[in-house]
Amino acid sequence: MITDNMNEILDELPEGVKLVGAAKTRTPDEILEGVEAGLKIIGENYVQEAERAFQAIGDRVKWHMIGHLQSNKAKKAVKIFDMIETVDSIKLAKAIDRACANIGKVMQVLIEINSGEEPQKAGVLPEDALSLVRDISELKNIKIMGLMTMGPFTGDPEDARPYFQKTKRLFEEMKEMNLPGVEMVYLSMGMSNSYKVALEEGANMVRIGTKIFGERQYD
Ligand SMILES: *Cc1c(COP(=O)(O)O)cnc(C)c1O
């Protein structure tokens, strides 16, 4: 089933769009089936789950952190991940920067935008994003590579469209500014139910779980 799902998704994704397989709750065997069917990037929400999967699968794929990262987990996270998509504060960025300096790594990150401006959600508010990007771009062991957003979740992907548009506008504005040390390359938006809308609104990285691996038993 995972193989069929992967074939279907890979067939319809436009050229140049990166597929991140959102692997939360999946076993290393399930993830491996995805990898054998062509999945090249694994997205993990928790450092501990990522460690377990990484032990089984290793660096034949790229690993992206797509869940909220606590600063005190940065040291473990930087060993595994190739990209952290969820940087939303200078505190977290500094923790990643320090941990990377210790192991001689430069971490690619995306800035997570709270595009729905929902108080309970992670991400920096759109109006605060530029100053955060400027501050983080000073850090030597971090490279900002783009933006990520979740958008409000209602079950109807059309409801997410204005928030994808808002994030895309921010992405383009920052790209045009040519900020030193910043490369606006990736715009990570869209999940199983919303990635088609996200692609229409300019996403070039989508994070898909359910449509690859099936319904989750728990979250
Ligand atoms: C779980 C998750 C996804 C994928 O969700 P699906 O609806 O299963 O495709 C994408 N992004 C993040 C941050 C997630 O936690």
mmCIF file of C-alpha atoms and ligand atoms in Angstrom:
data_model
loop_
_atom_site.group_PDB
_atom_site.id
_atom_site.type_symbol
_atom_site.label_atom_id
_atom_site.label_comp_id
_atom_site.label_asym_id
_atom_site.label_seq_id
_atom_site.Cartn_x
_atom_site.Cartn_y
_atom_site.Cartn_z
ATOM 1 C CA MET A 1 0.000 0.000 0.000
ATOM 2 C CA ILE A 2 2.787 2.450 0.915
ATOM 3 C CA THR A 3 4.509 1.668 -2.376
ATOM 4 C CA ASP A 4 1.310 2.295 -4.365
ATOM 5 C CA ASN A 5 0.677 5.535 -2.504
ATOM 6 C CA MET A 6 4.228 6.700 -3.186
ATOM 7 C CA ASN A 7 3.933 5.902 -6.888
ATOM 8 C CA GLU A 8 0.719 7.848 -7.123
ATOM 9 C CA ILE A 9 2.135 10.912 -5.350
ATOM 10 C CA LEU A 10 5.457 10.910 -7.211
ATOM 11 C CA ASP A 11 3.566 10.677 -10.494
ATOM 12 C CA GLU A 12 1.538 13.791 -9.860
ATOM 13 C CA LEU A 13 4.041 16.032 -8.050
ATOM 14 C CA PRO A 14 5.384 18.722 -10.383
ATOM 15 C CA GLU A 15 9.080 18.686 -11.237
ATOM 16 C CA GLY A 16 11.241 20.402 -8.637
ATOM 17 C CA VAL A 17 8.846 19.919 -5.726
ATOM 18 C CA LYS A 18 10.448 18.215 -2.719
ATOM 19 C CA LEU A 19 8.407 15.546 -0.984
ATOM 20 C CA VAL A 20 8.903 15.209 2.775
ATOM 21 C CA GLY A 21 7.391 11.996 4.162
ATOM 22 C CA ALA A 22 5.875 12.945 7.530
ATOM 23 C CA ALA A 23 6.711 9.844 9.540
ATOM 24 C CA LYS A 24 5.330 10.485 13.033
ATOM 25 C CA THR A 25 4.079 7.256 14.702
ATOM 26 C CA ARG A 26 5.381 5.083 11.828
ATOM 27 C CA THR A 27 7.715 2.151 12.420
ATOM 28 C CA PRO A 28 11.152 2.053 10.809
ATOM 29 C CA ASP A 29 9.825 -0.760 8.549
ATOM 30 C CA GLU A 30 6.999 1.424 7.267
ATOM 31 C CA ILE A 31 9.406 4.289 6.652
ATOM 32 C CA LEU A 32 11.782 1.930 4.843
ATOM 33 C CA GLU A 33 9.007 0.846 2.510
ATOM 34 C CA GLY A 34 8.515 4.496 1.629
ATOM 35 C CA VAL A 35 12.254 4.924 1.087
ATOM 36 C CA GLU A 36 12.385 1.905 -1.210
ATOM 37 C CA ALA A 37 9.515 3.425 -3.187
ATOM 38 C CA GLY A 38 11.476 6.637 -3.718
ATOM 39 C CA LEU A 39 11.053 8.763 -0.607
ATOM 40 C CA LYS A 40 14.220 10.843 -0.191
ATOM 41 C CA ILE A 41 13.333 13.094 2.755
ATOM 42 C CA ILE A 42 11.887 11.926 6.078
ATOM 43 C CA GLY A 43 10.117 14.455 8.308
ATOM 44 C CA GLU A 44 10.087 13.738 12.032
ATOM 45 C CA ASN A 45 8.202 15.559 14.820
ATOM 46 C CA TYR A 46 10.092 14.228 17.811
ATOM 47 C CA VAL A 47 13.825 13.851 18.367
ATOM 48 C CA GLN A 48 13.401 10.502 20.113
ATOM 49 C CA GLU A 49 11.365 8.999 17.287
ATOM 50 C CA ALA A 50 13.876 10.370 14.810
ATOM 51 C CA GLU A 51 16.762 8.712 16.659
ATOM 52 C CA ARG A 52 15.017 5.350 16.466
ATOM 53 C CA ALA A 53 14.257 5.664 12.768
ATOM 54 C CA PHE A 54 17.705 7.066 12.010
ATOM 55 C CA GLN A 55 19.352 4.034 13.613
ATOM 56 C CA ALA A 56 17.447 1.755 11.242
ATOM 57 C CA ILE A 57 17.673 3.839 8.085
ATOM 58 C CA GLY A 58 20.689 6.118 8.418
ATOM 59 C CA ASP A 59 21.871 8.716 5.980
ATOM 60 C CA ARG A 60 20.680 7.197 2.728
ATOM 61 C CA VAL A 61 17.870 9.762 3.078
ATOM 62 C CA LYS A 62 17.695 13.354 4.321
ATOM 63 C CA TRP A 63 16.100 14.051 7.701
ATOM 64 C CA HIS A 64 13.937 17.100 8.378
ATOM 65 C CA MET A 65 12.654 18.201 11.771
ATOM 66 C CA ILE A 66 9.042 19.285 11.195
ATOM 67 C CA GLY A 67 7.783 19.316 14.790
ATOM 68 C CA HIS A 68 8.355 21.955 17.416
ATOM 69 C CA LEU A 69 11.921 21.674 18.718
ATOM 70 C CA GLN A 70 12.702 22.468 22.340
ATOM 71 C CA SER A 71 16.007 24.276 22.833
ATOM 72 C CA ASN A 72 17.197 21.613 25.268
ATOM 73 C CA LYS A 73 16.906 18.983 22.519
ATOM 74 C CA ALA A 74 19.020 20.950 20.038
ATOM 75 C CA LYS A 75 22.189 19.029 20.805
ATOM 76 C CA LYS A 76 20.622 15.695 19.876
ATOM 77 C CA ALA A 77 18.678 17.149 16.967
ATOM 78 C CA VAL A 78 21.665 18.615 15.133
ATOM 79 C CA LYS A 79 23.329 15.211 14.994
ATOM 80 C CA ILE A 80 20.463 13.694 13.022
ATOM 81 C CA PHE A 81 18.778 16.387 11.020
ATOM 82 C CA ASP A 82 19.815 17.903 7.703
ATOM 83 C CA MET A 83 17.187 20.615 8.009
ATOM 84 C CA ILE A 84 15.102 22.047 10.836
ATOM 85 C CA GLU A 85 11.889 23.439 9.325
ATOM 86 C CA THR A 86 10.454 24.852 12.528
ATOM 87 C CA VAL A 87 12.738 27.614 13.793
ATOM 88 C CA ASP A 88 10.551 30.334 15.279
ATOM 89 C CA SER A 89 12.617 32.114 17.933
ATOM 90 C CA ILE A 90 16.082 33.537 18.424
ATOM 91 C CA LYS A 91 16.429 31.402 21.554
ATOM 92 C CA LEU A 92 15.964 28.186 19.591
ATOM 93 C CA ALA A 93 18.183 29.440 16.772
ATOM 94 C CA LYS A 94 20.990 30.215 19.225
ATOM 95 C CA ALA A 95 20.701 26.758 20.779
ATOM 96 C CA ILE A 96 20.951 25.157 17.328
ATOM 97 C CA ASP A 97 23.852 27.432 16.413
ATOM 98 C CA ARG A 98 25.797 26.513 19.558
ATOM 99 C CA ALA A 99 25.150 22.787 19.132
ATOM 100 C CA CYS A 100 26.248 22.968 15.493
ATOM 101 C CA ALA A 101 29.398 24.917 16.353
ATOM 102 C CA ASN A 102 30.355 22.067 18.693
ATOM 103 C CA ILE A 103 30.207 19.467 15.940
ATOM 104 C CA GLY A 104 31.368 21.643 13.057
ATOM 105 C CA LYS A 105 28.084 21.692 11.152
ATOM 106 C CA VAL A 106 26.052 24.391 9.455
ATOM 107 C CA MET A 107 22.337 23.638 9.846
ATOM 108 C CA GLN A 108 19.903 24.533 7.112
ATOM 109 C CA VAL A 109 16.712 25.899 8.633
ATOM 110 C CA LEU A 110 13.321 27.183 7.583
ATOM 111 C CA ILE A 111 11.547 29.860 9.564
ATOM 112 C CA GLU A 112 8.126 28.660 10.697
ATOM 113 C CA ILE A 113 5.450 31.286 10.133
ATOM 114 C CA ASN A 114 2.294 31.280 12.262
ATOM 115 C CA SER A 115 0.336 32.429 9.236
ATOM 116 C CA GLY A 116 -3.044 32.022 10.916
ATOM 117 C CA GLU A 117 -1.809 34.107 13.878
ATOM 118 C CA GLU A 118 -3.243 31.464 16.188
ATOM 119 C CA PRO A 119 -2.112 32.045 19.798
ATOM 120 C CA GLN A 120 -1.778 28.326 20.588
ATOM 121 C CA LYS A 121 0.314 27.561 17.496
ATOM 122 C CA ALA A 122 4.059 27.504 16.992
ATOM 123 C CA GLY A 123 5.707 29.827 14.506
ATOM 124 C CA VAL A 124 6.670 33.480 14.398
ATOM 125 C CA LEU A 125 3.950 36.010 13.582
ATOM 126 C CA PRO A 126 4.210 37.309 10.003
ATOM 127 C CA GLU A 127 4.882 40.873 11.219
ATOM 128 C CA ASP A 128 7.824 39.694 13.347
ATOM 129 C CA ALA A 129 9.342 37.379 10.739
ATOM 130 C CA LEU A 130 11.677 39.826 9.011
ATOM 131 C CA SER A 131 13.384 40.978 12.181
ATOM 132 C CA LEU A 132 13.767 37.347 13.318
ATOM 133 C CA VAL A 133 15.313 36.422 9.965
ATOM 134 C CA ARG A 134 17.742 39.344 10.270
ATOM 135 C CA ASP A 135 18.779 38.289 13.790
ATOM 136 C CA ILE A 136 19.212 34.617 12.885
ATOM 137 C CA SER A 137 21.184 35.436 9.741
ATOM 138 C CA GLU A 138 23.979 36.703 12.010
ATOM 139 C CA LEU A 139 24.555 33.213 13.409
ATOM 140 C CA LYS A 140 27.487 31.453 11.776
ATOM 141 C CA ASN A 141 26.322 27.849 12.063
ATOM 142 C CA ILE A 142 22.816 28.362 10.718
ATOM 143 C CA LYS A 143 21.741 28.945 7.143
ATOM 144 C CA ILE A 144 18.199 30.170 6.502
ATOM 145 C CA MET A 145 16.869 28.446 3.387
ATOM 146 C CA GLY A 146 13.216 29.479 3.321
ATOM 147 C CA LEU A 147 9.892 29.471 5.118
ATOM 148 C CA MET A 148 7.464 26.855 6.425
ATOM 149 C CA THR A 149 3.869 27.165 7.541
ATOM 150 C CA MET A 150 1.065 24.913 8.720
ATOM 151 C CA GLY A 151 -1.887 27.287 8.427
ATOM 152 C CA PRO A 152 -5.120 26.873 10.374
ATOM 153 C CA PHE A 153 -6.555 23.387 10.179
ATOM 154 C CA THR A 154 -10.289 23.152 9.524
ATOM 155 C CA GLY A 155 -10.513 20.030 7.387
ATOM 156 C CA ASP A 156 -11.318 22.094 4.278
ATOM 157 C CA PRO A 157 -8.072 22.872 2.406
ATOM 158 C CA GLU A 158 -9.665 25.922 0.767
ATOM 159 C CA ASP A 159 -9.648 27.559 4.200
ATOM 160 C CA ALA A 160 -5.850 27.292 4.228
ATOM 161 C CA ARG A 161 -5.421 29.025 0.855
ATOM 162 C CA PRO A 162 -5.265 32.648 2.118
ATOM 163 C CA TYR A 163 -2.622 31.634 4.681
ATOM 164 C CA PHE A 164 -0.546 29.889 2.039
ATOM 165 C CA GLN A 165 -0.858 33.050 -0.075
ATOM 166 C CA LYS A 166 0.208 35.216 2.842
ATOM 167 C CA THR A 167 3.272 33.041 3.482
ATOM 168 C CA LYS A 168 4.176 33.025 -0.201
ATOM 169 C CA ARG A 169 4.049 36.851 -0.269
ATOM 170 C CA LEU A 170 6.362 37.012 2.725
ATOM 171 C CA PHE A 171 8.684 34.521 1.028
ATOM 172 C CA GLU A 172 8.837 36.634 -2.137
ATOM 173 C CA GLU A 173 9.393 39.859 -0.199
ATOM 174 C CA MET A 174 12.303 38.353 1.690
ATOM 175 C CA LYS A 175 13.724 36.836 -1.476
ATOM 176 C CA GLU A 176 13.735 40.224 -3.190
ATOM 177 C CA MET A 177 15.552 41.807 -0.253
ATOM 178 C CA ASN A 178 18.592 39.603 -0.882
ATOM 179 C CA LEU A 179 19.354 39.550 2.827
ATOM 180 C CA PRO A 180 22.995 38.693 3.505
ATOM 181 C CA GLY A 181 23.433 35.088 4.595
ATOM 182 C CA VAL A 182 19.852 34.171 3.673
ATOM 183 C CA GLU A 183 18.755 32.075 0.719
ATOM 184 C CA MET A 184 15.016 31.990 0.129
ATOM 185 C CA VAL A 185 14.816 28.692 -1.731
ATOM 186 C CA TYR A 186 12.239 26.476 -0.051
ATOM 187 C CA LEU A 187 8.622 27.189 0.737
ATOM 188 C CA SER A 188 7.296 24.264 2.782
ATOM 189 C CA MET A 189 3.483 24.235 2.863
ATOM 190 C CA GLY A 190 0.777 21.631 2.514
ATOM 191 C CA MET A 191 -0.071 18.262 4.050
ATOM 192 C CA SER A 192 -2.115 15.277 2.789
ATOM 193 C CA ASN A 193 -5.391 17.138 2.553
ATOM 194 C CA SER A 194 -4.009 20.524 1.508
ATOM 195 C CA TYR A 195 -0.905 20.011 -0.623
ATOM 196 C CA LYS A 196 -2.703 20.516 -3.912
ATOM 197 C CA VAL A 197 -3.887 23.938 -2.776
ATOM 198 C CA ALA A 198 -0.398 24.654 -1.411
ATOM 199 C CA LEU A 199 1.196 23.782 -4.759
ATOM 200 C CA GLU A 200 -1.205 26.142 -6.533
ATOM 201 C CA GLU A 201 -0.042 28.839 -4.130
ATOM 202 C CA GLY A 202 3.660 28.283 -4.759
ATOM 203 C CA ALA A 203 4.850 25.608 -2.332
ATOM 204 C CA ASN A 204 7.943 23.761 -3.539
ATOM 205 C CA MET A 205 8.180 21.459 -0.508
ATOM 206 C CA VAL A 206 5.196 19.451 0.777
ATOM 207 C CA ARG A 207 4.970 17.379 3.965
ATOM 208 C CA ILE A 208 2.790 14.323 3.491
ATOM 209 C CA GLY A 209 2.045 11.612 6.050
ATOM 210 C CA THR A 210 -1.397 10.026 5.821
ATOM 211 C CA LYS A 211 -1.484 9.878 2.037
ATOM 212 C CA ILE A 212 1.780 7.908 2.020
ATOM 213 C CA PHE A 213 1.511 5.755 5.132
ATOM 214 C CA GLY A 214 -2.260 5.536 5.737
ATOM 215 C CA GLU A 215 -4.372 6.780 8.636
ATOM 216 C CA ARG A 216 -2.531 7.221 11.927
ATOM 217 C CA GLN A 217 -3.666 5.180 14.931
ATOM 218 C CA TYR A 218 -2.689 7.961 17.324
ATOM 219 C CA ASP A 219 -0.813 11.277 17.209
HETATM 220 C C1 LIG B 1 1.858 15.212 10.604
HETATM 221 C C2 LIG B 1 2.392 16.391 9.908
HETATM 222 C C3 LIG B 1 2.263 16.545 8.523
HETATM 223 C C4 LIG B 1 1.550 15.548 7.637
HETATM 224 O O1 LIG B 1 0.223 15.385 7.995
HETATM 225 P P1 LIG B 1 -0.742 14.429 7.153
HETATM 226 O O2 LIG B 1 -2.071 15.033 7.307
HETATM 227 O O3 LIG B 1 -0.639 13.074 7.784
HETATM 228 O O4 LIG B 1 -0.253 14.417 5.761
HETATM 229 C C5 LIG B 1 2.829 17.666 7.937
HETATM 230 N N1 LIG B 1 3.476 18.593 8.652
HETATM 231 C C6 LIG B 1 3.618 18.485 9.981
HETATM 232 C C7 LIG B 1 4.343 19.555 10.714
HETATM 233 C C8 LIG B 1 3.079 17.389 10.652
HETATM 234 O O5 LIG B 1 3.220 17.306 11.983
#
